[in-house]
Amino acid sequence: MLVSDNTPNKCMKMMYPAHILALCIVIVNVCCYEKHQKLIPNGNNVPNPCSKNQKSIWRAVGHFNPDHGGVDINSFGKDFMLYNKTWTTELCLIDSDGDGKINGEELGDPSCDWTPGKKPKGPATDHPGICEPVDSDMCKRRNQGFKQCPK
């Protein structure tokens, strides 16, 4: 009698490394976003431009996906990388999303003097990488790559 190499036990043993790898990727991504959030003012409290609920936040600020980022990086994420993931006066003064407000104003640092570990002067009022209001004609053109907010 021939015994198959694909016994349930062998298949299950092969799946464990895949599960562990997937879990590690999720943990690394979550830790990375928290690390990046600390590098910009109010990075952990940026309002979700798709939500009327003031408590809804956009966790992955440099990405078009609000919760877990991904490869679709928004204009603020590109500028953040350009400035070596450092909050500088230059990055603060840029209007990454082209909505008429500088990044510092949108993130609660209008005077561009915030440093990591300090409390920003005010709350984040808008998203620095997604032009708002998202349904305006101007912002629809500027938000290239952004799958518009669900209706």
C-alpha positions as a printed NumPy array, in Angstrom:
array([[  0.   ,   0.   ,   0.   ],
       [  1.364,   3.437,  -0.989],
       [  1.195,   6.275,   1.508],
       [  0.794,   9.752,   0.132],
       [  3.252,  12.45 ,   1.169],
       [  0.331,  14.853,   1.423],
       [ -1.06 ,  13.521,   4.66 ],
       [ -3.101,  15.996,   6.696],
       [ -0.379,  16.265,   9.33 ],
       [  2.273,  17.165,   6.757],
       [ -0.015,  19.754,   5.129],
       [ -0.761,  21.329,   8.486],
       [  2.938,  21.474,   9.368],
       [  3.604,  23.302,   6.107],
       [  0.856,  25.848,   6.838],
       [  2.246,  26.908,  10.236],
       [  5.231,  28.802,   8.78 ],
       [  2.875,  30.634,   6.401],
       [  0.646,  31.697,   9.306],
       [  3.63 ,  32.845,  11.338],
       [  4.982,  34.828,   8.383],
       [  1.611,  36.51 ,   7.818],
       [  1.352,  37.425,  11.503],
       [  4.878,  38.885,  11.48 ],
       [  4.051,  41.033,   8.448],
       [  0.943,  42.395,  10.165],
       [  2.85 ,  43.149,  13.372],
       [  5.684,  44.876,  11.488],
       [  3.223,  47.008,   9.509],
       [  1.349,  48.093,  12.631],
       [  4.592,  48.947,  14.437],
       [  5.895,  50.874,  11.429],
       [  2.793,  53.032,  11.236],
       [  2.972,  53.812,  14.94 ],
       [  6.633,  54.747,  14.505],
       [  5.809,  57.034,  11.573],
       [  2.822,  58.557,  13.366],
       [  5.175,  59.782,  16.099],
       [  7.283,  61.616,  13.52 ],
       [  4.555,  64.086,  12.489],
       [  2.345,  66.327,  14.621],
       [ -0.934,  64.642,  15.553],
       [  0.118,  61.646,  13.441],
       [ -2.124,  59.344,  15.449],
       [ -5.134,  61.647,  15.23 ],
       [ -5.523,  62.739,  11.595],
       [ -9.201,  63.066,  10.644],
       [-10.657,  60.767,   8.039],
       [-11.742,  63.018,   5.134],
       [-14.383,  60.441,   4.191],
       [-16.156,  60.582,   7.527],
       [-18.513,  63.133,   8.98 ],
       [-17.746,  61.532,  12.349],
       [-15.065,  63.681,  13.997],
       [-13.75 ,  60.656,  15.9  ],
       [-12.887,  58.687,  12.756],
       [ -9.13 ,  58.84 ,  12.158],
       [ -6.857,  57.932,   9.249],
       [ -4.131,  55.714,  10.735],
       [ -1.9  ,  55.308,   7.678],
       [ -1.5  ,  59.042,   6.942],
       [  0.944,  58.63 ,   4.03 ],
       [ -1.261,  56.116,   2.218],
       [ -4.572,  56.116,   0.39 ],
       [ -5.786,  53.217,   2.536],
       [ -6.817,  54.588,   5.947],
       [ -6.1  ,  51.543,   8.079],
       [ -3.188,  49.575,   6.78 ],
       [ -1.416,  51.551,   4.117],
       [ -0.113,  49.464,   1.271],
       [  1.655,  50.424,  -1.915],
       [ -0.676,  53.308,  -2.834],
       [  1.204,  56.218,  -1.274],
       [ -0.485,  59.62 ,  -1.295],
       [  1.21 ,  62.965,  -1.97 ],
       [  2.013,  63.572,   1.71 ],
       [  3.582,  60.113,   1.996],
       [  5.79 ,  60.883,  -1.012],
       [  6.839,  64.22 ,   0.47 ],
       [  7.434,  62.589,   3.882],
       [  9.821,  60.114,   2.238],
       [ 11.473,  62.913,   0.247],
       [ 12.33 ,  64.627,   3.556],
       [ 13.744,  61.397,   5.018],
       [ 10.68 ,  60.754,   7.202],
       [ 11.506,  63.862,   9.218],
       [  9.196,  66.731,  10.129],
       [ 11.082,  69.744,   8.818],
       [ 10.071,  73.352,   8.264],
       [ 10.124,  72.62 ,   4.543],
       [  7.766,  69.63 ,   4.844],
       [  5.54 ,  71.659,   7.151],
       [  5.297,  74.537,   4.657],
       [  4.417,  72.352,   1.656],
       [  0.812,  71.893,   0.588],
       [  1.241,  68.221,  -0.329],
       [ -2.36 ,  67.606,  -1.355],
       [ -2.848,  70.938,  -3.167],
       [ -5.954,  72.007,  -1.248],
       [ -4.623,  75.445,  -0.283],
       [ -3.528,  74.571,   3.265],
       [  0.062,  73.802,   4.261],
       [  0.799,  70.464,   5.901],
       [  1.526,  72.185,   9.221],
       [ -1.853,  73.892,   9.264],
       [ -3.635,  70.615,   8.53 ],
       [ -1.659,  68.712,  11.186],
       [ -1.977,  71.323,  13.959],
       [  1.474,  72.909,  13.596],
       [  0.812,  76.152,  11.677],
       [  4.013,  77.819,  12.927],
       [  6.119,  74.777,  11.903],
       [  7.965,  74.511,  15.205],
       [  6.74 ,  71.126,  16.473],
       [  9.311,  68.47 ,  17.343],
       [  8.742,  64.763,  18.071],
       [  7.725,  64.085,  21.633],
       [  6.129,  67.513,  22.123],
       [  2.431,  68.31 ,  22.039],
       [  1.3  ,  70.136,  18.877],
       [ -0.223,  73.613,  19.284],
       [ -3.583,  72.423,  18.017],
       [ -5.447,  69.395,  16.703],
       [ -5.14 ,  68.046,  13.168],
       [ -7.972,  69.602,  11.211],
       [ -7.555,  67.999,   7.793],
       [ -5.649,  65.241,   6.006],
       [ -2.327,  66.462,   4.504],
       [ -2.287,  63.881,   1.701],
       [ -5.889,  63.903,   0.499],
       [ -7.328,  67.076,  -0.987],
       [-10.517,  68.16 ,   0.743],
       [-13.389,  68.392,   0.226],
       [-12.926,  65.108,  -1.617],
       [-16.051,  65.519,  -3.731],
       [-15.064,  68.937,  -5.147],
       [-14.003,  69.043,  -8.797],
       [-10.556,  70.411,  -7.887],
       [ -9.921,  67.643,  -5.36 ],
       [-11.206,  64.896,  -7.637],
       [ -8.425,  65.919, -10.062],
       [ -5.777,  66.241,  -7.344],
       [ -6.62 ,  62.981,  -5.565],
       [ -5.327,  60.796,  -8.395],
       [ -4.954,  57.242,  -7.109],
       [ -7.477,  57.76 ,  -4.326],
       [-10.554,  55.592,  -4.636],
       [-13.132,  58.142,  -3.638],
       [-14.943,  57.849,  -0.343],
       [-17.772,  55.324,  -0.231],
       [-21.226,  56.884,  -0.595]])
